Amino acid sequence: MSVSPFPSTSPAASRSDSPTVASPAAASVASSPTQAELLDFVRRTAADTELISSLPLDPEGRTWVRLDGPGGSEAWLIGWPPATGTGWHDHAESVGAFVTASGELTENSLAARLPTDGWTTLELTDGVDRERRLPAGQGRDFGQHHVHEVLNESTDRHAISVHAYYPPLPQIRRYSRAGQVLRLEQVERPQDWQ
């Protein structure tokens, strides 16, 4: 099966509100957050230098702290040691956003709609690959079933980022990639990463 490209969405504009982390009480009152609201939240949170500097960094593995996201969303502060990454994955039915708070991350993504179920191997067509370099303060939002990998390609510097997803992640599908062939390798549930 081949997968063809489609236009990717552009990130929403940033607001200049002061950085805050939503409280659980605010989350229960709010309606479902939009992709733009998630992007606004991660941008404001990434600008909170005290929060960003409080994340303990490990020299070898990623570190993370769960945050209170807006409207019942799931949010994370993640530390990336040099030369680490996520591997190819998606967030199932969740929409999301992330912003680099320090350092620089690279996002490789597919500008293609993949079938959601019933496949283990796909042959991708030319033109579906996208690469974004995201220095501190830069990020993006994305829709359901967005397939990507996020990397800290620096050889000597940590990166830190803020991520938010709604609804809270029901699963993450992990893929391997060899050239234009994408293969579903594993499905993780929340208990696998909490």
XYZ file of N, CA and C in Angstrom:
582
model
N 0.849 -1.169 0.000
C 0.000 0.000 0.000
C 0.892 1.228 0.000
N 0.606 2.205 -0.834
C 1.342 3.460 -0.875
C 0.569 4.534 -0.139
N 1.281 5.482 0.389
C 0.668 6.600 1.086
C 1.122 7.879 0.414
N 0.172 8.743 0.061
C 0.471 9.978 -0.657
C 0.503 11.167 0.285
N 1.198 12.237 -0.093
C 1.305 13.409 0.763
C 0.018 14.215 0.792
N -0.169 14.980 1.856
C -1.231 15.969 1.926
C -0.638 17.204 2.568
N -1.228 18.370 2.362
C -0.666 19.593 2.947
C -0.647 19.501 4.466
N 0.468 19.861 5.074
C 0.545 19.850 6.531
C -0.022 21.155 7.076
N -0.492 21.091 8.326
C -1.061 22.285 8.935
C 0.046 23.184 9.425
N -0.208 24.479 9.423
C 0.793 25.420 9.916
C 0.558 25.686 11.388
N 1.638 25.934 12.168
C 1.490 26.206 13.584
C 0.662 27.468 13.821
N -0.080 27.461 14.890
C -0.879 28.625 15.257
C 0.025 29.722 15.793
N -0.452 30.941 15.736
C 0.330 32.075 16.227
C 0.456 32.025 17.739
N 1.571 32.497 18.246
C 1.829 32.521 19.679
C 1.223 33.760 20.314
N 0.729 33.602 21.535
C 0.287 34.757 22.304
C 1.389 35.084 23.299
N 1.379 36.288 23.817
C 2.454 36.701 24.713
C 2.003 36.728 26.164
N 1.112 35.802 26.550
C 0.692 35.715 27.946
C 1.863 35.272 28.811
N 1.777 35.565 30.092
C 2.833 35.116 30.994
C 2.750 33.608 31.161
N 3.904 32.919 31.374
C 3.895 31.474 31.473
C 3.205 31.007 32.750
N 2.324 30.036 32.596
C 1.657 29.423 33.731
C 1.398 27.968 33.410
N 1.217 27.183 34.440
C 0.836 25.793 34.281
C -0.577 25.668 34.828
N -1.483 25.113 34.046
C -2.884 25.032 34.449
C -3.043 24.167 35.686
N -3.951 24.560 36.546
C -4.222 23.777 37.756
C -5.224 22.691 37.432
N -5.269 21.607 38.242
C -6.252 20.556 38.005
C -7.680 21.096 38.057
N -7.967 22.066 38.913
C -9.308 22.624 38.996
C -9.681 23.319 37.693
N -8.751 24.081 37.126
C -9.014 24.755 35.855
C -9.220 23.746 34.743
N -8.484 22.640 34.790
C -8.602 21.622 33.757
C -9.988 20.989 33.758
N -10.576 20.793 34.921
C -11.868 20.127 34.971
C -13.001 21.038 34.518
N -12.821 22.365 34.606
C -13.857 23.311 34.223
C -13.811 23.593 32.720
N -12.630 23.576 32.139
C -12.446 23.974 30.736
C -12.996 22.919 29.781
N -13.321 23.356 28.559
C -13.735 22.421 27.522
C -12.492 21.806 26.897
N -12.701 20.884 25.978
C -11.581 20.220 25.314
C -10.691 21.250 24.637
N -9.391 21.238 24.918
C -8.504 22.230 24.301
C -8.286 21.938 22.818
N -8.144 22.999 22.042
C -7.834 22.880 20.622
C -6.322 22.723 20.450
N -5.895 22.402 19.236
C -4.467 22.329 18.948
C -3.813 23.675 19.217
N -4.461 24.769 18.822
C -3.903 26.105 19.051
C -3.765 26.396 20.540
N -4.730 25.969 21.344
C -4.639 26.181 22.797
C -3.528 25.342 23.409
N -3.333 24.126 22.905
C -2.222 23.307 23.389
C -0.893 23.957 23.030
N -0.787 24.486 21.812
C 0.442 25.162 21.400
C 0.692 26.395 22.262
N -0.341 27.162 22.534
C -0.204 28.329 23.399
C 0.282 27.904 24.790
N -0.290 26.847 25.332
C 0.119 26.344 26.645
C 1.588 25.930 26.660
N 2.021 25.132 25.657
C 3.415 24.675 25.683
C 4.380 25.837 25.466
N 3.991 26.829 24.685
C 4.857 28.011 24.497
C 5.006 28.790 25.797
N 3.890 29.032 26.474
C 3.957 29.771 27.740
C 4.741 28.980 28.788
N 4.535 27.681 28.830
C 5.236 26.846 29.804
C 6.731 26.789 29.497
N 7.096 26.698 28.224
C 8.514 26.664 27.830
C 9.225 27.959 28.176
N 8.487 29.057 28.298
C 9.073 30.351 28.653
C 9.263 30.509 30.161
N 8.791 29.554 30.948
C 8.938 29.596 32.409
C 10.337 29.073 32.765
N 11.306 29.973 32.837
C 12.707 29.564 33.026
C 12.932 28.832 34.346
N 12.182 29.185 35.376
C 12.336 28.491 36.658
C 11.906 27.028 36.531
N 10.783 26.785 35.884
C 10.318 25.412 35.672
C 11.308 24.636 34.806
N 11.739 25.229 33.724
C 12.653 24.545 32.796
C 13.960 24.174 33.500
N 14.493 25.095 34.291
C 15.762 24.816 34.976
C 15.606 23.807 36.116
N 14.374 23.530 36.541
C 14.162 22.581 37.637
C 14.178 21.119 37.177
N 14.129 20.868 35.866
C 14.101 19.491 35.382
C 15.459 18.832 35.591
N 15.502 17.707 36.320
C 16.776 16.996 36.457
C 17.155 16.356 35.112
N 18.389 16.551 34.703
C 18.849 16.022 33.421
C 19.778 14.840 33.638
N 19.572 13.797 32.887
C 20.383 12.585 32.945
C 21.348 12.616 31.761
N 22.620 12.265 31.959
C 23.569 12.318 30.842
C 23.316 11.261 29.767
N 22.515 10.231 30.066
C 22.355 9.148 29.097
C 20.929 8.923 28.619
N 19.943 9.162 29.449
C 18.567 8.867 29.057
C 17.671 10.075 29.206
N 16.548 10.044 28.478
C 15.594 11.134 28.595
C 14.983 11.139 29.996
N 14.664 12.323 30.481
C 13.971 12.487 31.755
C 12.674 13.237 31.480
N 11.684 13.042 32.347
C 10.417 13.723 32.134
C 9.682 13.916 33.448
N 8.862 14.963 33.440
C 7.998 15.287 34.564
C 6.625 15.585 33.983
N 5.601 14.995 34.581
C 4.240 15.263 34.105
C 3.769 16.603 34.642
N 3.073 17.378 33.797
C 2.547 18.690 34.155
C 1.023 18.673 34.064
N 0.393 19.651 34.672
C -1.046 19.835 34.532
C -1.301 20.619 33.256
N -1.910 19.978 32.284
C -2.217 20.630 31.022
C -3.602 21.240 31.034
N -3.895 22.089 30.066
C -5.202 22.752 30.025
C -6.320 21.795 29.631
N -7.499 22.004 30.210
C -8.690 21.269 29.800
C -8.601 19.770 29.899
N -7.846 19.249 30.864
C -7.723 17.806 31.018
C -6.708 17.168 30.090
N -5.874 17.971 29.447
C -4.849 17.419 28.556
C -3.713 16.817 29.377
N -2.933 16.003 28.708
C -1.740 15.404 29.289
C -0.548 16.251 28.845
N 0.306 16.650 29.765
C 1.450 17.498 29.418
C 2.711 16.953 30.076
N 3.834 17.176 29.407
C 5.121 16.658 29.873
C 6.224 17.688 29.640
N 7.147 17.751 30.580
C 8.414 18.466 30.442
C 9.451 17.376 30.229
N 10.187 17.434 29.106
C 11.101 16.338 28.733
C 12.509 16.866 28.521
N 13.490 16.170 29.117
C 14.905 16.452 28.915
C 15.507 15.435 27.957
N 16.285 15.939 27.007
C 16.878 15.124 25.946
C 18.395 15.209 26.022
N 19.099 14.159 26.414
C 20.559 14.189 26.352
C 21.030 14.305 24.904
N 22.293 14.667 24.697
C 22.822 14.716 23.336
C 22.620 13.384 22.612
N 22.338 13.470 21.326
C 22.237 12.307 20.436
C 21.165 11.307 20.864
N 19.997 11.811 21.303
C 18.886 10.922 21.652
C 17.652 11.297 20.832
N 16.703 10.384 20.798
C 15.470 10.641 20.065
C 14.394 9.646 20.429
N 13.235 9.857 19.846
C 12.075 9.039 20.170
C 11.919 7.820 19.286
N 12.477 7.837 18.087
C 12.095 6.855 17.082
C 10.754 7.266 16.485
N 10.381 6.641 15.371
C 9.129 6.962 14.686
C 7.953 6.481 15.519
N 6.931 7.334 15.676
C 5.749 6.993 16.470
C 4.596 7.921 16.121
N 3.411 7.582 16.607
C 2.277 8.492 16.536
C 1.585 8.516 17.890
N 0.559 9.355 18.006
C -0.159 9.527 19.275
C -1.620 9.125 19.132
N -1.906 8.227 18.199
C -3.246 7.700 17.967
C -4.242 8.831 17.755
N -5.338 8.830 18.500
C -6.414 9.805 18.293
C -6.168 11.148 18.976
N -5.063 11.303 19.645
C -4.776 12.559 20.341
C -4.213 13.600 19.382
N -4.583 14.869 19.610
C -3.925 15.988 18.961
C -2.873 16.489 19.938
N -1.928 17.279 19.468
C -0.887 17.709 20.392
C -0.110 18.906 19.909
N 0.851 19.281 20.746
C 1.758 20.387 20.434
C 3.009 20.205 21.276
N 4.116 20.710 20.764
C 5.340 20.739 21.564
C 6.192 21.924 21.148
N 7.011 22.377 22.102
C 7.907 23.515 21.893
C 9.241 23.185 22.547
N 10.321 23.549 21.882
C 11.657 23.421 22.468
C 11.851 24.573 23.442
N 12.213 24.248 24.685
C 12.442 25.272 25.707
C 13.908 25.671 25.775
N 14.812 24.711 25.546
C 16.241 25.026 25.477
C 16.913 24.020 24.554
N 18.047 24.427 23.991
C 18.713 23.589 23.009
C 17.990 23.653 21.677
N 18.117 22.595 20.885
C 17.442 22.511 19.591
C 17.017 21.073 19.347
N 15.807 20.904 18.856
C 15.312 19.592 18.469
C 15.048 19.581 16.975
N 15.065 18.391 16.405
C 14.691 18.185 15.015
C 13.479 17.274 14.999
N 12.483 17.635 14.203
C 11.334 16.767 14.005
C 11.317 16.308 12.555
N 11.349 14.999 12.361
C 11.109 14.403 11.054
C 9.687 13.870 11.094
N 8.887 14.221 10.092
C 7.489 13.789 10.107
C 7.049 13.368 8.717
N 5.881 12.744 8.679
C 5.278 12.330 7.422
C 4.075 13.207 7.142
N 4.069 13.871 6.005
C 2.921 14.673 5.579
C 2.006 13.759 4.783
N 1.457 12.773 5.477
C 0.585 11.792 4.834
C -0.392 11.247 5.861
N -1.585 10.957 5.416
C -2.551 10.288 6.283
C -2.331 8.791 6.141
N -2.070 8.146 7.262
C -1.879 6.703 7.254
C -3.183 6.031 7.652
N -3.409 4.822 7.169
C -4.561 4.084 7.678
C -4.385 3.888 9.182
N -5.466 3.926 9.923
C -5.330 3.841 11.381
C -5.230 2.411 11.893
N -5.771 1.454 11.178
C -5.751 0.059 11.637
C -5.612 -0.881 10.444
N -5.295 -2.135 10.760
C -5.316 -3.172 9.745
C -4.083 -3.272 8.883
N -2.964 -2.706 9.295
C -1.746 -2.808 8.496
C -0.547 -2.976 9.426
N 0.508 -3.565 8.880
C 1.768 -3.656 9.617
C 2.926 -3.086 8.812
N 2.785 -3.015 7.478
C 3.849 -2.484 6.631
C 3.240 -1.609 5.537
N 3.836 -0.421 5.347
C 3.414 0.488 4.289
C 4.620 0.920 3.472
N 4.420 1.081 2.176
C 5.445 1.693 1.338
C 5.039 3.144 1.115
N 5.887 4.064 1.566
C 5.603 5.493 1.460
C 5.988 6.003 0.077
N 5.218 6.952 -0.436
C 5.541 7.552 -1.724
C 6.532 8.702 -1.520
N 7.148 9.114 -2.602
C 8.053 10.258 -2.547
C 7.273 11.504 -2.130
N 7.942 12.413 -1.473
C 7.341 13.687 -1.129
C 6.599 13.731 0.193
N 6.626 12.659 0.980
C 5.899 12.680 2.257
C 6.773 13.122 3.428
N 8.082 13.166 3.248
C 8.978 13.501 4.362
C 9.081 14.998 4.589
N 9.026 15.383 5.858
C 9.216 16.769 6.273
C 10.240 16.799 7.403
N 11.079 17.813 7.405
C 12.046 18.010 8.495
C 11.910 19.432 9.003
N 11.863 19.565 10.330
C 11.821 20.897 10.964
C 12.907 20.955 12.020
N 13.656 22.028 11.985
C 14.613 22.319 13.064
C 13.902 23.267 14.008
N 13.915 22.939 15.286
C 13.159 23.696 16.278
C 14.092 24.167 17.400
N 14.712 25.347 17.218
C 15.533 25.913 18.296
C 14.627 26.385 19.437
N 15.235 26.803 20.527
C 14.477 27.260 21.701
C 13.431 28.286 21.299
N 12.209 28.089 21.790
C 11.103 28.979 21.504
C 10.269 28.564 20.299
N 10.729 27.586 19.528
C 10.013 27.137 18.337
C 9.324 25.799 18.600
N 8.191 25.611 17.974
C 7.461 24.358 18.124
C 6.372 24.245 17.088
N 5.437 23.354 17.346
C 4.351 23.126 16.400
C 3.213 22.386 17.067
N 2.053 22.454 16.421
C 0.939 21.618 16.831
C 0.710 20.590 15.735
N -0.078 19.555 16.054
C -0.344 18.509 15.070
C -1.665 17.823 15.391
N -2.229 17.196 14.367
C -3.512 16.525 14.487
C -3.380 15.050 14.836
N -4.508 14.386 14.801
C -4.555 12.959 15.106
C -3.697 12.161 14.131
N -3.126 11.077 14.629
C -2.369 10.110 13.830
C -1.135 10.719 13.164
N -0.586 11.777 13.760
C 0.618 12.421 13.233
C 1.813 11.506 13.495
N 2.497 11.085 12.440
C 3.648 10.190 12.566
C 4.914 11.024 12.481
N 5.773 10.890 13.515
C 7.014 11.662 13.521
C 8.057 11.011 14.417
N 9.254 11.560 14.352
C 10.303 11.270 15.327
C 10.898 12.605 15.737
N 11.307 12.696 17.000
C 11.903 13.913 17.529
C 13.305 13.554 18.005
N 14.283 14.393 17.633
C 15.697 14.097 17.898
C 16.418 15.294 18.494
N 17.328 15.026 19.416
C 18.329 16.013 19.814
C 19.610 15.585 19.106
N 19.940 16.261 18.021
C 21.101 15.873 17.223
C 22.402 16.481 17.718
N 22.342 17.309 18.751
C 23.563 17.883 19.311
C 24.433 16.763 19.871
N 25.735 16.920 19.753
C 26.650 15.928 20.319
C 27.118 16.309 21.714
N 26.769 17.543 22.163
C 27.302 17.980 23.454
C 26.335 18.804 24.305
N 25.083 18.933 23.894
C 24.164 19.797 24.643
C 22.799 19.138 24.822
N 22.293 19.204 26.045
C 20.921 18.762 26.313
C 19.926 19.694 25.628
N 18.747 19.186 25.373
C 17.607 19.993 24.959
C 16.480 19.702 25.943
N 15.577 20.661 26.093
C 14.401 20.485 26.951
C 13.194 20.950 26.150
N 12.097 20.214 26.267
C 10.885 20.576 25.531
C 9.659 20.366 26.408
N 8.563 20.999 25.991
C 7.272 20.872 26.664
C 6.286 20.318 25.639
N 5.495 19.295 26.036
C 4.550 18.612 25.153
C 3.187 18.578 25.809
N 2.125 18.638 25.013
C 0.764 18.488 25.521
C -0.073 17.729 24.504
N -0.977 16.865 25.005
C -1.813 16.021 24.157
C -3.242 15.998 24.692
N -4.206 15.990 23.775
C -5.592 15.825 24.167
C -6.312 14.997 23.103
N -7.087 13.999 23.523
C -7.228 13.548 24.900
C -5.918 12.935 25.390
N -5.788 12.736 26.720
C -4.576 12.086 27.219
C -4.294 10.821 26.404
N -3.032 10.578 26.156
C -2.626 9.534 25.209
C -3.235 8.167 25.528
N -4.069 7.636 24.613
C -4.627 6.307 24.813
C -3.615 5.224 24.450
N -2.716 5.577 23.543
C -1.670 4.659 23.109
C -0.668 5.414 22.253
N 0.500 4.806 22.102
C 1.513 5.285 21.157
C 1.881 4.091 20.292
N 1.818 4.290 18.993
C 2.259 3.242 18.078
C 3.681 3.567 17.650
N 4.570 2.583 17.775
C 5.979 2.760 17.410
C 6.253 2.041 16.103
N 7.073 2.706 15.269
C 7.363 2.205 13.931
C 8.868 2.092 13.724
N 9.254 1.214 12.802
C 10.621 1.217 12.287
C 10.520 1.705 10.843
N 11.628 2.233 10.373
C 11.622 2.741 9.007
C 12.914 2.363 8.319
N 12.790 1.787 7.121
C 13.929 1.468 6.267
C 13.610 2.043 4.890
N 14.275 3.151 4.550
C 13.980 3.813 3.285
C 12.538 4.283 3.259
N 11.775 3.830 2.266
C 10.373 4.238 2.130
C 9.407 3.245 2.776
N 9.925 2.262 3.508
C 9.077 1.251 4.139
C 8.931 1.566 5.626
N 7.686 1.729 6.046
C 7.335 1.990 7.437
C 6.655 0.741 7.977
N 7.127 0.255 9.128
C 6.593 -0.980 9.707
C 6.135 -0.714 11.141
N 4.900 -1.110 11.453
C 4.390 -1.030 12.815
C 5.102 -2.088 13.648
N 5.749 -1.667 14.731
C 6.524 -2.587 15.563
C 5.890 -2.879 16.916
N 5.247 -1.863 17.509
C 4.775 -2.034 18.884
C 3.683 -1.015 19.174
N 2.736 -1.411 20.025
C 1.728 -0.488 20.527
C 1.908 -0.395 22.033
N 2.136 0.826 22.524
C 2.320 1.052 23.968
C 1.067 1.685 24.544
N 0.756 1.330 25.750
C -0.375 1.895 26.498
C 0.178 2.767 27.631
N -0.653 3.628 28.228
C -0.166 4.531 29.271
C 0.612 3.841 30.390
N 0.214 2.666 30.791
C 0.944 1.986 31.880
C 2.379 1.647 31.504
N 2.702 1.664 30.202
C 4.064 1.380 29.762
C 5.020 2.542 29.972
N 4.526 3.777 30.102
C 5.424 4.934 30.234
C 5.139 5.794 31.440
N 4.145 5.474 32.247
C 3.808 6.321 33.407
C 4.764 6.064 34.555
